[in-house]
Structures are given as C-alpha cells and as structure tokens.
Tab-separated table of C-alpha atoms and ligand atoms in Angstrom:
chain	number	residue	atom	x	y	z
A	11	MET	CA	-32.963	3.302	4.773
A	12	ALA	CA	-32.721	5.820	2.037
A	13	HIS	CA	-29.652	5.238	-0.378
A	14	PRO	CA	-26.611	7.106	0.780
A	15	LEU	CA	-25.814	10.225	-1.506
A	16	LEU	CA	-22.219	11.271	-2.705
A	17	VAL	CA	-20.982	13.902	-4.836
A	18	MET	CA	-17.671	12.754	-6.886
A	19	LYS	CA	-15.445	15.640	-8.903
A	20	PHE	CA	-13.378	14.430	-10.750
A	21	GLY	CA	-10.519	16.896	-11.819
A	22	GLY	CA	-8.285	18.050	-14.572
A	23	THR	CA	-5.460	15.153	-13.938
A	24	ASN	CA	-8.433	12.881	-13.582
A	25	MET	CA	-10.210	13.695	-16.549
A	26	GLN	CA	-6.883	13.897	-18.962
A	27	ASP	CA	-7.055	11.110	-21.370
A	28	ALA	CA	-9.310	8.138	-21.842
A	29	GLN	CA	-7.424	6.339	-19.238
A	30	ALA	CA	-7.930	8.842	-16.434
A	31	ILE	CA	-11.232	9.464	-17.242
A	32	ARG	CA	-12.159	5.509	-17.269
A	33	HIS	CA	-10.210	4.779	-14.356
A	34	SER	CA	-12.335	7.742	-12.505
A	35	ALA	CA	-15.591	6.421	-13.633
A	36	THR	CA	-14.821	2.944	-11.775
A	37	LEU	CA	-13.993	5.188	-8.755
A	38	ALA	CA	-17.712	6.075	-9.085
A	39	ALA	CA	-18.895	2.460	-10.152
A	40	ARG	CA	-17.337	1.249	-7.227
A	41	SER	CA	-19.809	3.356	-5.119
A	42	ILE	CA	-22.611	2.899	-7.136
A	43	ARG	CA	-22.189	-0.760	-6.690
A	44	GLU	CA	-22.262	-0.436	-3.293
A	45	GLY	CA	-25.817	1.027	-3.402
A	46	VAL	CA	-24.846	4.782	-3.085
A	47	LYS	CA	-26.075	7.319	-5.341
A	48	VAL	CA	-23.509	9.324	-7.147
A	49	VAL	CA	-23.514	12.553	-8.946
A	50	VAL	CA	-20.389	13.068	-10.991
A	51	VAL	CA	-19.202	16.594	-11.628
A	52	VAL	CA	-16.580	17.297	-13.747
A	53	SER	CA	-13.415	19.280	-14.638
A	54	ALA	CA	-12.073	20.104	-18.401
A	55	MET	CA	-9.479	17.592	-19.680
A	56	ALA	CA	-6.136	18.838	-18.402
A	57	GLY	CA	-4.978	21.969	-19.718
A	58	VAL	CA	-7.839	22.592	-21.820
A	59	THR	CA	-9.328	25.472	-19.670
A	60	ASN	CA	-5.445	27.477	-20.079
A	61	GLN	CA	-5.877	26.581	-23.800
A	62	LEU	CA	-9.537	28.291	-24.348
A	63	LEU	CA	-7.840	31.633	-22.561
A	64	ARG	CA	-4.991	31.664	-24.992
A	65	LEU	CA	-7.131	30.869	-27.868
A	66	ALA	CA	-9.672	33.796	-27.194
A	67	ASP	CA	-6.926	36.276	-26.268
A	68	ALA	CA	-5.306	35.116	-29.981
A	69	ALA	CA	-8.244	36.002	-31.404
A	70	GLN	CA	-8.992	39.038	-29.867
A	71	GLY	CA	-4.975	40.343	-30.783
A	72	GLY	CA	-6.206	39.066	-34.554
A	73	ASP	CA	-4.272	35.606	-34.943
A	74	ILE	CA	-6.917	33.477	-36.094
A	75	ALA	CA	-4.698	31.003	-37.622
A	76	ALA	CA	-2.906	30.924	-34.161
A	77	ALA	CA	-6.565	29.969	-32.533
A	78	ASN	CA	-8.114	27.727	-35.387
A	79	ASP	CA	-4.963	25.605	-34.628
A	80	GLU	CA	-5.130	24.907	-31.327
A	81	ILE	CA	-9.092	24.618	-31.609
A	82	ALA	CA	-8.210	21.558	-34.261
A	83	LEU	CA	-5.727	20.442	-31.336
A	84	MET	CA	-8.327	19.925	-29.237
A	85	ARG	CA	-11.238	18.345	-31.135
A	86	THR	CA	-8.299	15.462	-32.215
A	87	ARG	CA	-7.940	15.659	-28.280
A	88	HIS	CA	-11.111	14.729	-27.585
A	89	PHE	CA	-12.040	12.919	-30.531
A	90	THR	CA	-9.285	10.447	-29.572
A	91	ALA	CA	-10.034	9.993	-26.030
A	92	ALA	CA	-13.929	9.295	-27.140
A	93	GLN	CA	-12.478	6.691	-29.666
A	94	ASP	CA	-11.014	5.113	-27.018
A	95	LEU	CA	-13.677	5.037	-24.668
A	96	GLY	CA	-15.303	3.144	-27.334
A	97	ALA	CA	-17.308	5.704	-28.960
A	98	ALA	CA	-18.778	4.797	-32.821
A	99	PRO	CA	-17.956	7.703	-35.472
A	100	ASP	CA	-21.350	7.623	-35.963
A	101	SER	CA	-22.065	7.705	-32.139
A	102	ASP	CA	-24.108	10.369	-30.186
A	103	THR	CA	-20.998	11.447	-28.428
A	104	VAL	CA	-18.856	11.960	-31.569
A	105	ARG	CA	-21.100	14.349	-32.905
A	106	GLU	CA	-21.869	16.078	-29.454
A	107	ILE	CA	-18.343	16.676	-29.736
A	108	ARG	CA	-18.038	17.963	-33.028
A	109	GLU	CA	-21.280	20.166	-32.709
A	110	LEU	CA	-19.396	21.888	-29.607
A	111	HIS	CA	-16.221	22.423	-31.577
A	112	GLU	CA	-17.957	23.602	-34.358
A	113	THR	CA	-19.750	26.162	-32.099
A	114	LEU	CA	-16.666	26.979	-30.285
A	115	ARG	CA	-14.955	27.732	-33.660
A	116	GLN	CA	-17.993	30.074	-34.507
A	117	SER	CA	-17.544	32.139	-30.701
A	118	ILE	CA	-13.995	32.655	-31.519
A	119	TYR	CA	-14.315	34.040	-34.929
A	120	GLY	CA	-17.038	36.367	-33.654
A	121	VAL	CA	-14.022	37.288	-31.585
A	122	TYR	CA	-11.781	37.794	-34.172
A	123	LEU	CA	-13.790	39.651	-36.071
A	124	LEU	CA	-14.597	42.649	-33.446
A	125	ARG	CA	-11.543	42.125	-31.632
A	126	GLU	CA	-13.123	42.260	-28.623
A	127	LEU	CA	-13.394	39.881	-25.725
A	128	THR	CA	-15.776	40.761	-23.003
A	129	PRO	CA	-15.749	38.886	-20.014
A	130	ARG	CA	-18.991	37.576	-20.789
A	131	SER	CA	-17.926	36.214	-24.766
A	132	ARG	CA	-14.736	34.814	-22.152
A	133	ASP	CA	-17.043	32.388	-19.958
A	134	LEU	CA	-18.949	31.555	-23.180
A	135	ILE	CA	-15.278	29.848	-24.281
A	136	VAL	CA	-13.836	28.899	-21.472
A	137	ALA	CA	-16.823	27.079	-20.053
A	138	PHE	CA	-16.526	24.808	-23.811
A	139	GLY	CA	-13.768	22.486	-21.511
A	140	GLU	CA	-16.166	21.011	-19.286
A	141	ARG	CA	-18.926	20.633	-21.787
A	142	LEU	CA	-16.695	18.746	-23.869
A	143	SER	CA	-15.306	16.553	-20.884
A	144	ALA	CA	-18.990	15.456	-19.287
A	145	PRO	CA	-20.461	13.698	-22.312
A	146	LEU	CA	-16.629	11.533	-22.161
A	147	MET	CA	-17.081	10.697	-18.156
A	148	ALA	CA	-20.896	10.106	-19.132
A	149	LEU	CA	-19.888	7.569	-22.264
A	150	ALA	CA	-16.890	6.115	-19.603
A	151	LEU	CA	-19.865	5.477	-16.946
A	152	GLU	CA	-22.001	3.878	-19.787
A	153	GLY	CA	-18.881	1.541	-20.401
A	154	GLN	CA	-19.237	0.262	-16.735
A	155	GLY	CA	-22.700	-0.935	-16.962
A	156	LEU	CA	-24.523	2.022	-15.929
A	157	ARG	CA	-26.862	4.397	-17.142
A	158	ALA	CA	-25.549	8.282	-16.971
A	159	HIS	CA	-26.665	11.385	-18.353
A	160	HIS	CA	-24.787	14.698	-18.768
A	161	LEU	CA	-25.637	17.842	-18.290
A	162	THR	CA	-23.851	21.631	-18.431
A	163	GLY	CA	-24.316	23.587	-15.147
A	164	GLY	CA	-27.290	25.536	-16.036
A	165	GLN	CA	-29.000	22.151	-17.025
A	166	ALA	CA	-27.659	20.943	-13.650
A	167	GLY	CA	-29.854	23.938	-12.280
A	168	ILE	CA	-26.943	26.182	-11.611
A	169	MET	CA	-28.308	29.908	-11.437
A	170	THR	CA	-25.662	32.425	-10.869
A	171	ASP	CA	-25.650	36.190	-10.489
A	172	ALA	CA	-23.275	38.114	-13.801
A	173	HIS	CA	-19.987	38.001	-12.455
A	174	PHE	CA	-18.408	36.628	-15.058
A	175	GLY	CA	-15.308	34.694	-14.340
A	176	ASN	CA	-15.948	34.987	-10.548
A	177	ALA	CA	-19.891	34.202	-10.433
A	178	ARG	CA	-21.810	33.248	-7.595
A	179	PRO	CA	-24.496	31.032	-7.103
A	180	LEU	CA	-28.045	32.549	-6.791
A	181	PRO	CA	-30.282	30.897	-3.771
A	182	GLY	CA	-32.836	30.173	-6.079
A	183	SER	CA	-30.416	27.548	-7.347
A	184	TYR	CA	-31.030	24.475	-4.561
A	185	GLU	CA	-34.071	23.725	-5.551
A	186	ARG	CA	-33.584	24.015	-9.110
A	187	ILE	CA	-30.566	21.249	-8.640
A	188	SER	CA	-32.804	19.356	-6.401
A	189	ASP	CA	-35.712	18.831	-8.549
A	190	ARG	CA	-33.153	18.246	-11.602
A	191	LEU	CA	-30.966	15.871	-10.374
A	192	GLY	CA	-33.405	14.361	-7.769
A	193	GLY	CA	-35.415	12.907	-10.719
A	194	LEU	CA	-32.320	11.404	-12.753
A	195	LEU	CA	-30.929	10.006	-9.278
A	196	GLY	CA	-34.804	8.351	-8.611
A	197	ALA	CA	-34.770	6.851	-12.262
A	198	GLY	CA	-31.242	5.147	-11.447
A	199	VAL	CA	-29.612	7.468	-13.855
A	200	THR	CA	-26.049	8.886	-12.678
A	201	PRO	CA	-26.045	12.639	-13.468
A	202	VAL	CA	-22.584	13.634	-14.823
A	203	VAL	CA	-22.846	17.632	-14.271
A	204	ALA	CA	-20.123	19.914	-16.352
A	205	GLY	CA	-18.458	21.660	-13.499
A	206	PHE	CA	-16.943	25.338	-13.141
A	207	MET	CA	-19.974	26.723	-14.976
A	208	GLY	CA	-23.459	28.263	-14.418
A	209	GLU	CA	-25.732	30.304	-16.221
A	210	THR	CA	-27.678	33.848	-15.673
A	211	GLU	CA	-31.236	33.930	-15.104
A	212	GLU	CA	-31.209	34.915	-18.697
A	213	GLY	CA	-29.426	32.223	-20.069
A	214	ALA	CA	-25.968	33.746	-20.714
A	215	ILE	CA	-22.928	31.232	-19.195
A	216	THR	CA	-20.882	31.974	-16.233
A	217	THR	CA	-18.042	30.514	-14.462
A	218	LEU	CA	-17.094	30.433	-11.043
A	219	GLY	CA	-13.429	31.106	-10.737
A	220	ARG	CA	-10.352	29.054	-11.625
A	221	GLY	CA	-10.616	25.898	-9.737
A	222	GLY	CA	-14.264	26.566	-9.546
A	223	THR	CA	-15.489	22.663	-10.301
A	224	ASP	CA	-14.797	21.982	-6.186
A	225	PHE	CA	-17.426	24.745	-6.121
A	226	SER	CA	-19.950	23.236	-8.382
A	227	ALA	CA	-19.582	19.847	-6.436
A	228	THR	CA	-20.470	21.709	-2.995
A	229	ILE	CA	-23.222	23.160	-4.354
A	230	ILE	CA	-24.940	20.237	-5.774
A	231	GLY	CA	-24.267	18.730	-2.340
A	232	LYS	CA	-26.010	20.935	-0.674
A	233	ALA	CA	-28.491	21.290	-2.662
A	234	LEU	CA	-29.505	17.462	-2.996
A	235	ASP	CA	-28.408	17.250	1.150
A	236	ALA	CA	-25.554	14.754	-0.005
A	237	ASP	CA	-23.835	12.586	2.970
A	238	GLU	CA	-20.871	13.491	1.818
A	239	VAL	CA	-18.567	15.349	-1.055
A	240	TRP	CA	-15.700	13.888	-2.362
A	241	ALA	CA	-12.925	15.621	-4.452
A	242	TRP	CA	-10.668	13.057	-6.373
A	243	LYS	CA	-7.435	14.433	-7.081
A	244	ASP	CA	-3.923	13.644	-7.961
A	245	VAL	CA	-2.073	14.027	-4.549
A	246	ASP	CA	-3.290	11.944	-1.087
A	247	GLY	CA	-5.324	14.896	0.280
A	248	VAL	CA	-4.943	18.727	1.258
A	249	MET	CA	-1.449	18.236	2.579
A	250	SER	CA	1.178	20.341	4.631
A	251	ALA	CA	2.510	22.487	1.476
A	252	ASP	CA	2.342	21.933	-2.264
A	253	PRO	CA	4.060	18.720	-2.654
A	254	ARG	CA	5.955	19.959	-6.076
A	255	VAL	CA	7.488	22.610	-3.439
A	256	VAL	CA	7.705	20.565	-0.701
A	257	GLY	CA	9.229	16.825	-0.934
A	258	ASP	CA	8.088	15.770	2.637
A	259	ALA	CA	4.968	17.473	2.643
A	260	ARG	CA	2.443	15.293	5.049
A	261	ASN	CA	-1.046	14.344	4.056
A	262	ILE	CA	-3.462	16.314	6.785
A	263	GLU	CA	-6.526	13.783	8.294
A	264	VAL	CA	-8.837	16.493	9.314
A	265	LEU	CA	-9.005	20.230	8.717
A	266	SER	CA	-12.062	22.790	9.594
A	267	TYR	CA	-13.797	24.156	7.030
A	268	GLY	CA	-12.435	27.706	8.359
A	269	GLU	CA	-8.745	26.216	8.156
A	270	VAL	CA	-9.473	25.026	4.355
A	271	MET	CA	-10.945	28.552	3.319
A	272	GLU	CA	-7.452	29.922	4.700
A	273	LEU	CA	-5.194	27.503	3.157
A	274	ALA	CA	-7.253	28.060	-0.430
A	275	TYR	CA	-7.249	31.828	-0.083
A	276	PHE	CA	-3.682	31.812	0.491
A	277	GLY	CA	-2.562	30.072	-2.340
A	278	ALA	CA	-3.326	26.200	-2.194
A	279	LYS	CA	-4.614	24.978	-5.446
A	280	VAL	CA	-5.949	22.342	-4.029
A	281	LEU	CA	-9.537	22.966	-3.286
A	282	HIS	CA	-11.313	26.808	-4.542
A	283	PRO	CA	-11.183	29.283	-1.751
A	284	LEU	CA	-15.370	28.839	-1.522
A	285	ALA	CA	-15.542	25.667	-1.941
A	286	VAL	CA	-16.147	24.778	1.453
A	287	THR	CA	-19.285	27.751	2.448
A	288	PRO	CA	-22.035	25.930	0.667
A	289	LEU	CA	-21.391	22.894	2.953
A	290	GLN	CA	-20.854	25.192	5.970
A	291	GLU	CA	-24.405	25.603	7.103
A	292	SER	CA	-25.706	21.634	6.992
A	293	GLY	CA	-22.344	20.360	7.838
A	294	ILE	CA	-21.834	18.135	5.000
A	295	PRO	CA	-18.474	16.660	4.949
A	296	LEU	CA	-15.914	17.128	2.120
A	297	ARG	CA	-12.995	14.451	1.852
A	298	VAL	CA	-10.478	15.017	-0.670
A	299	LYS	CA	-8.739	11.950	-1.916
A	300	SER	CA	-6.427	10.466	-4.160
A	301	ALA	CA	-7.541	8.480	-7.163
A	302	ALA	CA	-4.243	7.125	-7.601
A	303	ASP	CA	-4.777	5.777	-4.144
A	304	PRO	CA	-8.657	5.418	-3.433
A	305	ASP	CA	-8.444	3.133	0.227
A	306	PHE	CA	-6.403	5.978	1.373
A	307	PRO	CA	-8.749	7.908	3.574
A	308	GLY	CA	-7.246	11.667	2.545
A	309	THR	CA	-8.180	14.566	4.192
A	310	LEU	CA	-11.687	15.226	5.990
A	311	VAL	CA	-12.632	18.526	5.648
A	312	GLN	CA	-15.719	19.274	9.012
A	313	GLU	CA	-16.682	22.015	10.648
A	314	ALA	CA	-15.054	21.097	13.959
A	315	PRO	CA	-11.146	22.076	14.277
A	316	HIS	CA	-9.428	19.156	14.771
A	317	ASN	CA	-5.976	19.942	16.944
A	318	GLU	CA	-2.760	17.588	17.082
A	319	ALA	CA	-1.172	18.201	20.500
A	320	GLY	CA	1.872	20.301	20.109
A	321	GLN	CA	0.909	21.021	16.649
A	322	PRO	CA	-0.290	24.429	16.038
A	323	VAL	CA	0.075	25.067	12.726
A	324	LYS	CA	-1.030	22.298	9.709
A	325	ALA	CA	0.106	23.958	6.556
A	326	VAL	CA	2.457	26.579	4.511
A	327	THR	CA	1.223	28.121	1.338
A	328	ALA	CA	2.608	30.715	-0.742
A	329	ILE	CA	0.541	32.955	-3.596
A	330	ARG	CA	2.635	34.061	-5.656
A	331	ARG	CA	3.134	37.435	-8.639
A	332	VAL	CA	2.084	40.029	-5.896
A	333	SER	CA	2.654	43.292	-5.760
A	334	VAL	CA	2.858	45.586	-3.042
A	335	ILE	CA	1.107	48.889	-3.607
A	336	ASN	CA	2.890	51.078	-1.267
A	337	VAL	CA	0.721	55.121	-0.442
A	338	THR	CA	2.757	57.378	1.096
A	339	GLY	CA	2.883	60.940	1.940
A	340	ALA	CA	2.029	63.708	4.772
A	341	GLY	CA	-1.697	63.249	3.143
A	342	VAL	CA	-2.158	60.530	4.964
A	343	LEU	CA	-1.068	61.510	8.057
A	344	GLY	CA	-3.580	61.667	10.528
A	345	VAL	CA	-6.530	62.030	7.741
A	346	PRO	CA	-9.046	58.191	8.241
A	347	GLU	CA	-11.052	59.384	5.442
A	348	VAL	CA	-8.056	59.402	2.808
A	349	VAL	CA	-7.822	55.650	3.986
A	350	ALA	CA	-11.166	54.664	3.550
A	351	SER	CA	-11.518	56.235	-0.082
A	352	LEU	CA	-8.324	53.894	-0.651
A	353	PHE	CA	-10.656	50.897	0.437
A	354	ASP	CA	-13.808	52.240	-1.259
A	355	ALA	CA	-11.722	52.752	-4.635
A	356	ILE	CA	-10.695	49.056	-4.608
A	357	ALA	CA	-13.568	47.775	-3.555
A	358	ARG	CA	-15.590	49.471	-6.203
A	359	GLU	CA	-13.124	47.843	-8.688
A	360	ASN	CA	-13.656	44.308	-7.314
A	361	ILE	CA	-10.029	43.964	-6.522
A	362	THR	CA	-9.139	41.037	-3.744
A	363	LEU	CA	-6.246	42.645	-0.955
A	364	LEU	CA	-4.166	39.877	0.111
A	365	MET	CA	-2.527	42.082	2.862
A	366	VAL	CA	-2.903	46.020	4.323
A	367	SER	CA	-0.708	46.945	6.721
A	368	GLN	CA	-0.374	50.618	7.983
A	369	SER	CA	2.173	52.562	9.647
A	370	SER	CA	1.347	53.630	13.268
A	371	SER	CA	2.459	57.257	11.918
A	372	MET	CA	-0.238	57.092	9.608
A	373	SER	CA	1.825	58.266	6.567
A	374	ASN	CA	2.320	55.159	4.693
A	375	VAL	CA	-0.506	52.461	3.632
A	376	SER	CA	1.070	48.982	2.161
A	377	LEU	CA	-1.457	46.903	0.214
A	378	ALA	CA	-0.194	43.421	-1.673
A	379	VAL	CA	-2.735	42.549	-4.213
A	380	GLN	CA	-2.151	40.371	-7.365
A	381	SER	CA	0.180	41.727	-10.202
A	382	ALA	CA	-2.504	41.275	-12.282
A	383	ASP	CA	-4.720	43.339	-10.508
A	384	ALA	CA	-1.853	45.787	-10.083
A	385	ALA	CA	-2.674	48.383	-13.024
A	386	ARG	CA	-6.191	48.436	-12.310
A	387	THR	CA	-5.541	49.286	-8.361
A	388	LEU	CA	-2.883	51.990	-9.327
A	389	ALA	CA	-5.437	53.423	-11.914
A	390	ALA	CA	-7.908	53.845	-8.948
A	391	LEU	CA	-5.940	54.799	-6.374
A	392	ARG	CA	-4.920	57.445	-8.563
A	393	ARG	CA	-8.289	58.911	-9.628
A	394	THR	CA	-9.200	59.062	-6.195
A	395	VAL	CA	-6.230	60.595	-4.152
A	396	THR	CA	-4.918	64.039	-5.348
A	397	GLY	CA	-2.222	66.050	-4.016
A	398	GLU	CA	0.878	64.869	-2.500
A	399	LEU	CA	0.574	61.076	-2.163
A	400	ARG	CA	2.918	59.115	-3.772
A	401	ILE	CA	1.649	55.594	-4.978
A	402	GLU	CA	4.067	53.126	-6.209
A	403	GLU	CA	4.058	49.557	-7.434
A	404	GLN	CA	6.769	47.114	-5.955
A	405	PRO	CA	6.657	43.951	-7.873
A	406	GLY	CA	8.208	40.511	-7.635
A	407	VAL	CA	6.577	39.551	-4.089
A	408	ALA	CA	5.177	36.497	-2.810
A	409	VAL	CA	2.624	35.883	0.722
A	410	LEU	CA	3.799	33.104	2.784
A	411	ALA	CA	1.219	31.879	4.879
A	412	ILE	CA	1.014	29.660	8.109
A	413	VAL	CA	-2.302	28.122	8.595
A	414	GLY	CA	-3.584	26.170	11.818
A	415	ALA	CA	-6.401	26.706	14.291
A	416	GLY	CA	-4.328	25.563	17.055
A	417	MET	CA	-2.588	28.957	17.172
A	418	ARG	CA	-5.036	30.423	18.579
A	419	GLY	CA	-3.690	31.773	21.885
A	420	GLN	CA	-0.445	30.525	21.425
A	421	LYS	CA	2.577	32.298	22.136
A	422	GLY	CA	5.391	31.957	20.227
A	423	VAL	CA	4.091	30.807	16.971
A	424	ALA	CA	5.008	34.419	15.285
A	425	ALA	CA	8.532	34.398	16.504
A	426	ARG	CA	8.771	30.610	15.191
A	427	LEU	CA	8.025	31.725	11.850
A	428	PHE	CA	10.118	34.385	12.043
A	429	GLY	CA	13.123	32.606	13.258
A	430	ALA	CA	12.811	30.320	10.076
A	431	LEU	CA	12.745	33.080	7.848
A	432	ALA	CA	15.897	34.623	9.345
A	433	GLY	CA	17.437	31.384	9.441
A	434	ASP	CA	17.070	31.415	5.366
A	435	ASP	CA	18.068	35.066	5.283
A	436	VAL	CA	14.690	36.117	4.126
A	437	ASN	CA	13.668	39.744	4.378
A	438	ILE	CA	9.500	40.551	5.687
A	439	LEU	CA	8.161	43.018	3.804
A	440	MET	CA	4.838	43.127	5.538
A	441	ILE	CA	3.262	41.302	8.269
A	442	SER	CA	-0.195	40.499	8.615
A	443	GLN	CA	-2.347	37.873	11.064
A	444	GLY	CA	-6.087	37.386	10.872
A	445	SER	CA	-8.367	37.999	13.698
A	446	SER	CA	-9.748	34.833	13.527
A	447	GLU	CA	-5.797	33.245	14.738
A	448	LEU	CA	-6.502	31.125	11.502
A	449	ASN	CA	-3.310	32.233	10.133
A	450	ILE	CA	-0.357	34.560	9.992
A	451	SER	CA	1.070	35.988	6.874
A	452	VAL	CA	3.880	37.903	6.057
A	453	ALA	CA	5.123	39.318	2.422
A	454	ILE	CA	8.243	38.129	0.726
A	455	GLU	CA	10.508	38.396	-1.939
A	456	ASP	CA	8.893	36.001	-4.395
A	457	ALA	CA	12.424	34.853	-5.750
A	458	GLN	CA	12.728	33.523	-2.215
A	459	VAL	CA	9.173	32.018	-1.619
A	460	GLU	CA	10.033	28.055	-2.352
A	461	GLY	CA	13.231	28.315	0.028
A	462	ALA	CA	11.343	29.918	2.833
A	463	THR	CA	8.368	27.423	2.795
A	464	ARG	CA	10.619	24.620	3.157
A	465	ALA	CA	12.485	26.317	5.895
A	466	VAL	CA	9.018	26.954	7.497
A	467	HIS	CA	7.602	23.571	6.988
A	468	ALA	CA	11.000	22.292	8.817
A	469	ALA	CA	10.864	24.843	11.837
A	470	PHE	CA	7.048	23.716	12.554
A	471	ARG	CA	8.006	20.188	11.675
A	472	LEU	CA	4.987	19.437	9.284
A	473	GLY	CA	6.377	16.591	7.688
A	474	GLU	CA	6.618	14.312	10.819
A	475	PRO	CA	3.566	12.621	12.730
A	476	ALA	CA	2.120	15.231	15.091
A	477	ALA	CA	3.358	13.090	17.946
A	478	ALA	CA	6.968	13.676	17.120
A	479	ALA	CA	6.724	17.097	16.000
A	480	ASN	CA	6.465	18.557	19.955
B	512	LIG	N1	-1.221	22.090	0.107
B	512	LIG	C1	-1.580	21.324	-0.475
B	512	LIG	N2	-1.622	20.122	-0.608
B	512	LIG	C2	-2.331	19.312	-1.629
B	512	LIG	N3	-1.986	19.965	-2.823
B	512	LIG	C3	-1.550	21.185	-3.184
B	512	LIG	C4	-1.217	22.132	-1.949
B	512	LIG	N4	-0.760	23.239	-2.250
B	512	LIG	C5	-1.031	23.080	-3.733
B	512	LIG	N5	-1.359	21.965	-4.206
B	512	LIG	C6	-0.940	21.400	-5.194
B	512	LIG	O1	-2.399	21.273	-5.955
B	512	LIG	C7	-2.665	20.046	-6.906
B	512	LIG	C8	-4.064	19.964	-6.792
B	512	LIG	O2	-4.972	20.323	-7.403
B	512	LIG	P1	-5.917	20.659	-8.399
B	512	LIG	O3	-4.538	20.842	-10.095
B	512	LIG	O4	-6.597	21.722	-8.538
B	512	LIG	O5	-6.719	19.235	-8.604
B	512	LIG	P2	-7.409	18.725	-9.643
B	512	LIG	O6	-7.202	19.567	-10.795
B	512	LIG	O7	-7.211	17.074	-10.009
B	512	LIG	O8	-8.807	19.171	-9.424
B	512	LIG	C9	-1.552	19.424	-6.659
B	512	LIG	O9	-0.792	18.706	-7.879
B	512	LIG	C10	-0.464	20.616	-5.964
B	512	LIG	O10	0.590	20.508	-6.206
B	513	LIG	N1	-10.951	24.080	-15.456
B	513	LIG	C1	-11.584	24.615	-14.619
B	513	LIG	C2	-11.960	24.457	-13.279
B	513	LIG	C3	-11.608	23.160	-12.351
B	513	LIG	O1	-11.897	23.476	-11.045
B	513	LIG	O2	-10.163	22.636	-12.717
B	513	LIG	P1	-9.495	21.680	-12.181
B	513	LIG	O3	-10.403	20.847	-10.979
B	513	LIG	O4	-8.706	20.799	-13.190
B	513	LIG	O5	-8.533	22.840	-11.278
B	513	LIG	C4	-10.200	25.420	-14.368
B	513	LIG	O6	-8.941	25.033	-14.618
B	513	LIG	O7	-9.787	26.349	-13.416
C-alpha cells in the first residue's frame, strides 16, 4: 500500500520559540516514523505578523527609527531561536535569516522614502514572517534526524490572483504543487512550506488573508490528494465558544465543512473562513488538534453533518468591532433599484457584508460591516445615492451568531436565543437567519457581547455533553 499522506499545519503559537518549534517538529516526526509522508506548513512566530504590519505603518508614517527598532527585535528573536535549535553562527539557516532581515529592512526603507504602502508592498512585507519561520522548522526537523527542505508558498507552487491581502489560489496551482512537493516526498524529504503566502503569475508575493496558513495547508492537501489535513492549535479543537470568553467551552467532536465555514465567518478565529473550501470536492477530512495533548482526537471536520440529539446548536461565536450603516429616507421607499445600487456599490469596493436587513416598508436598509470598512462603505454609498437619503454609521456593534446543522427545521431555537439575550438585558439591533439554516445571527452592542456569549452558551447548555443538554 502507498504511504499515507498528511499535511500538518503549525500556527503561530506552535512556532513561538525554539521550544515550541522543537515540540511541533516532534509531532511531525512521530507520524513520519510511523511511515506517514508529511508536508509541514508553518505560520510566522506568534505576534510577528502584527509586528510586520506595525512597522510597515511606522515607515509609511515617517518613523523609520521605530521600524528599524522593531526589525532589530525580530532579528534577535529569530537568531535566538535558530541558535537554540542548534544552528552554528556560520550555518545556512543563520545566513538565510540574516539575508531575509536585510531584504526586509530595505523594503521598509523603500516604504519610508516613498511614504507609500500599497497593498502589494504590504504583502511583500507581511509574508516575511512565514519566510523566516520555515527555515527554523526545517532545522528542527533535521534535529530529529529527518531530511527537510523549506520553500516559500510560491516555490511550493501556490499561484494566486492579484488580490493582495486576500488572494485566492489559481486552479493551475494544484498540478504545480503536486509536481514540486511530490518530488521531495518521493525522495524521502519533508517539505516545509511557508504558509499564508502565494505568488502571482508575475512573481509578486501575495497573502491569503489573516489566519491564511490553514488555507495554505488545505490547498496543499487538495493538490496532493492527502489522506487528511491536521491543523495543530493551542486549543483542544474547535470549541463551543472562544475558550478565552467562555470558561466551560467544550470541544466539538465532529463538524461539517459548512458548519466550520459559518463558524469561521462569524468570528471563530480558530480557522480561516475559506480553509475547508479546497477539501469540499474531494471530501478530505480536516482535523483540528491540540499540540499540548496530541493523543486527544480534537475536532474532525468532514462533509456530512453529525447532529447530536437534543443539541441543535453546536457553537456560539461573535465578530467584534462592527458598524451598522443605516440608509433611511423616502427615496428607498418602493424603489428596488436604489437597494440594488447600494449592494452594487459595496460589491465594487470588495466590502464584506456581515448582515443585511430591510424594513418591510422598504424605507430603511441596515448593513453591518467591519468598522475598519465603515469609512469606505459610507464613501461608496454616498457616491452612489443622491437626494433625500440619510446614511449614518452606528459604531460599537458586534455580531453574535449561533451555528449548527441541527437547527434546520427545528422550532424554538430562535426563541431560546432571544430569551437568553433578553434575560441578559441585551438589546437586539438586527436579526438574520441564513437560508441554509446553519446559523442565526444578531447585531448587538459590542460592550455586551462577552456577557451575551456566555448567556447564550449557557441557554443552549453547550458546555454539557449532548445527552445532558436536552
Ligand atoms: N470556537 C472556537 N474554538 C476554538 N478556538 C477558538 C474559538 N473561537 C476563537 N478561538 C480562538 O482561536 C485561537 C486558536 O486559533 P489561532 O490562534 O489562529 O491558532 P493558531 O495560530 O495556533 O493556528 C484560540 O486561542 C482561541 O482563543
Ligand atoms: N501569520 C498569519 C497567518 C496565520 O495563519 O497565522 P496563525 O496560524 O498564527 O493564525 C497571521 O497571523 O494571520
């Protein structure tokens, strides 16, 4: 029988220092020693992506000293990790880390001189985090007595469109990845791919959106027709709520691709919203596993929903820092073209609409967007509509969602949600239910979201085993 093949993704926490990287390498090595072929995909060391974004902004704002100070800190952190993983000062790894920091420094200086940070240059800069962590993982695998070779996303064959900051893989990527990584695997070498990044056909570096290493791993999983993709995390698996907010959040054993997409879309930071999309056609399972407890099964994400009796809802999530944009006035009244033109304007700006609601009199349309997108949304709408429409932003909002395939056709779920919110004295600003009936979402005051999440979690008894929750 051919060797089983796994793609293993290690996130920022699992790459945060030499000790975490060494531990991650032992998790990969364990499977390799059992005869499994493994492709490793890594994120930047925890915090580095944010640091790169900060220093790029500092350079654009003219503060080159602050940017250089941050680069020096990052350099020390990567050198220290390399040294702790056994790299000699004159080793290839140390030389590569030095060269990457030098190129980063020059790129940042370019931003400073031009006072211009385009989406394209931002992607070039932000992808340094993964380009720097991949050699460290290769070193740690070699420390386990394995042969390893690290590659950038582009070198691994991940070709994308030119949507910098939110790029999507091109169909041609899959064959290219299979050629490039298949050769290494065939030669008994473990490929270590820098996650989060790809390359346009012209060779410009792109990124796949925050949390994009999950997506890199599943793209590679599809290309290689892997048996499974494993995403190692600092949590047990996908949980019934963010464990930082809800103390008794419980691990969910099985989720469907559809449920995971809804959860990620509505703010569960545990997986990239598009991560499962490459797996859907082939039905390759994704496992979310705990690096701290590798024998715990974690969460299995697969095609078919798995509904536990009496538990229609599997999880509660929230997106914070949301704004509701209210469009009101007689001009909306009975004029469907006005509403169509609003959506058109938003689509052209590539703004994600989190929720939409329209009053039945059609004199009001409310749109929930990330607050970071609010100014662009307002500008786009004001350019589009003329006359007597009022367009206002209401900031300080959050979108809370309950997710679960078991809700389909179930009565009383919404009533239980609204009851829990009313019991916690939470005012509901907007309500929406997806036609898939996989979720119900509500817009509420951001200041109330943590309490509301706990109240909803308790009302659906999500912290208890399924049998108890009837
Ligand atoms: N429903 C959820 N289940 C598990 N983790 C969640 C959930 N919602 C939010 N999180 C947060 O996601 C984090 C794990 O995701 P992330 O930091 O992206 O992992 P990594 O960087 O290790 O890939 C956890 O620390 C947790 O606080
Ligand atoms: N480093 C990138 C990509 C990523 O997936 O990271 P993590 O696996 O640490 O969430 C980010 O912070 O967005």
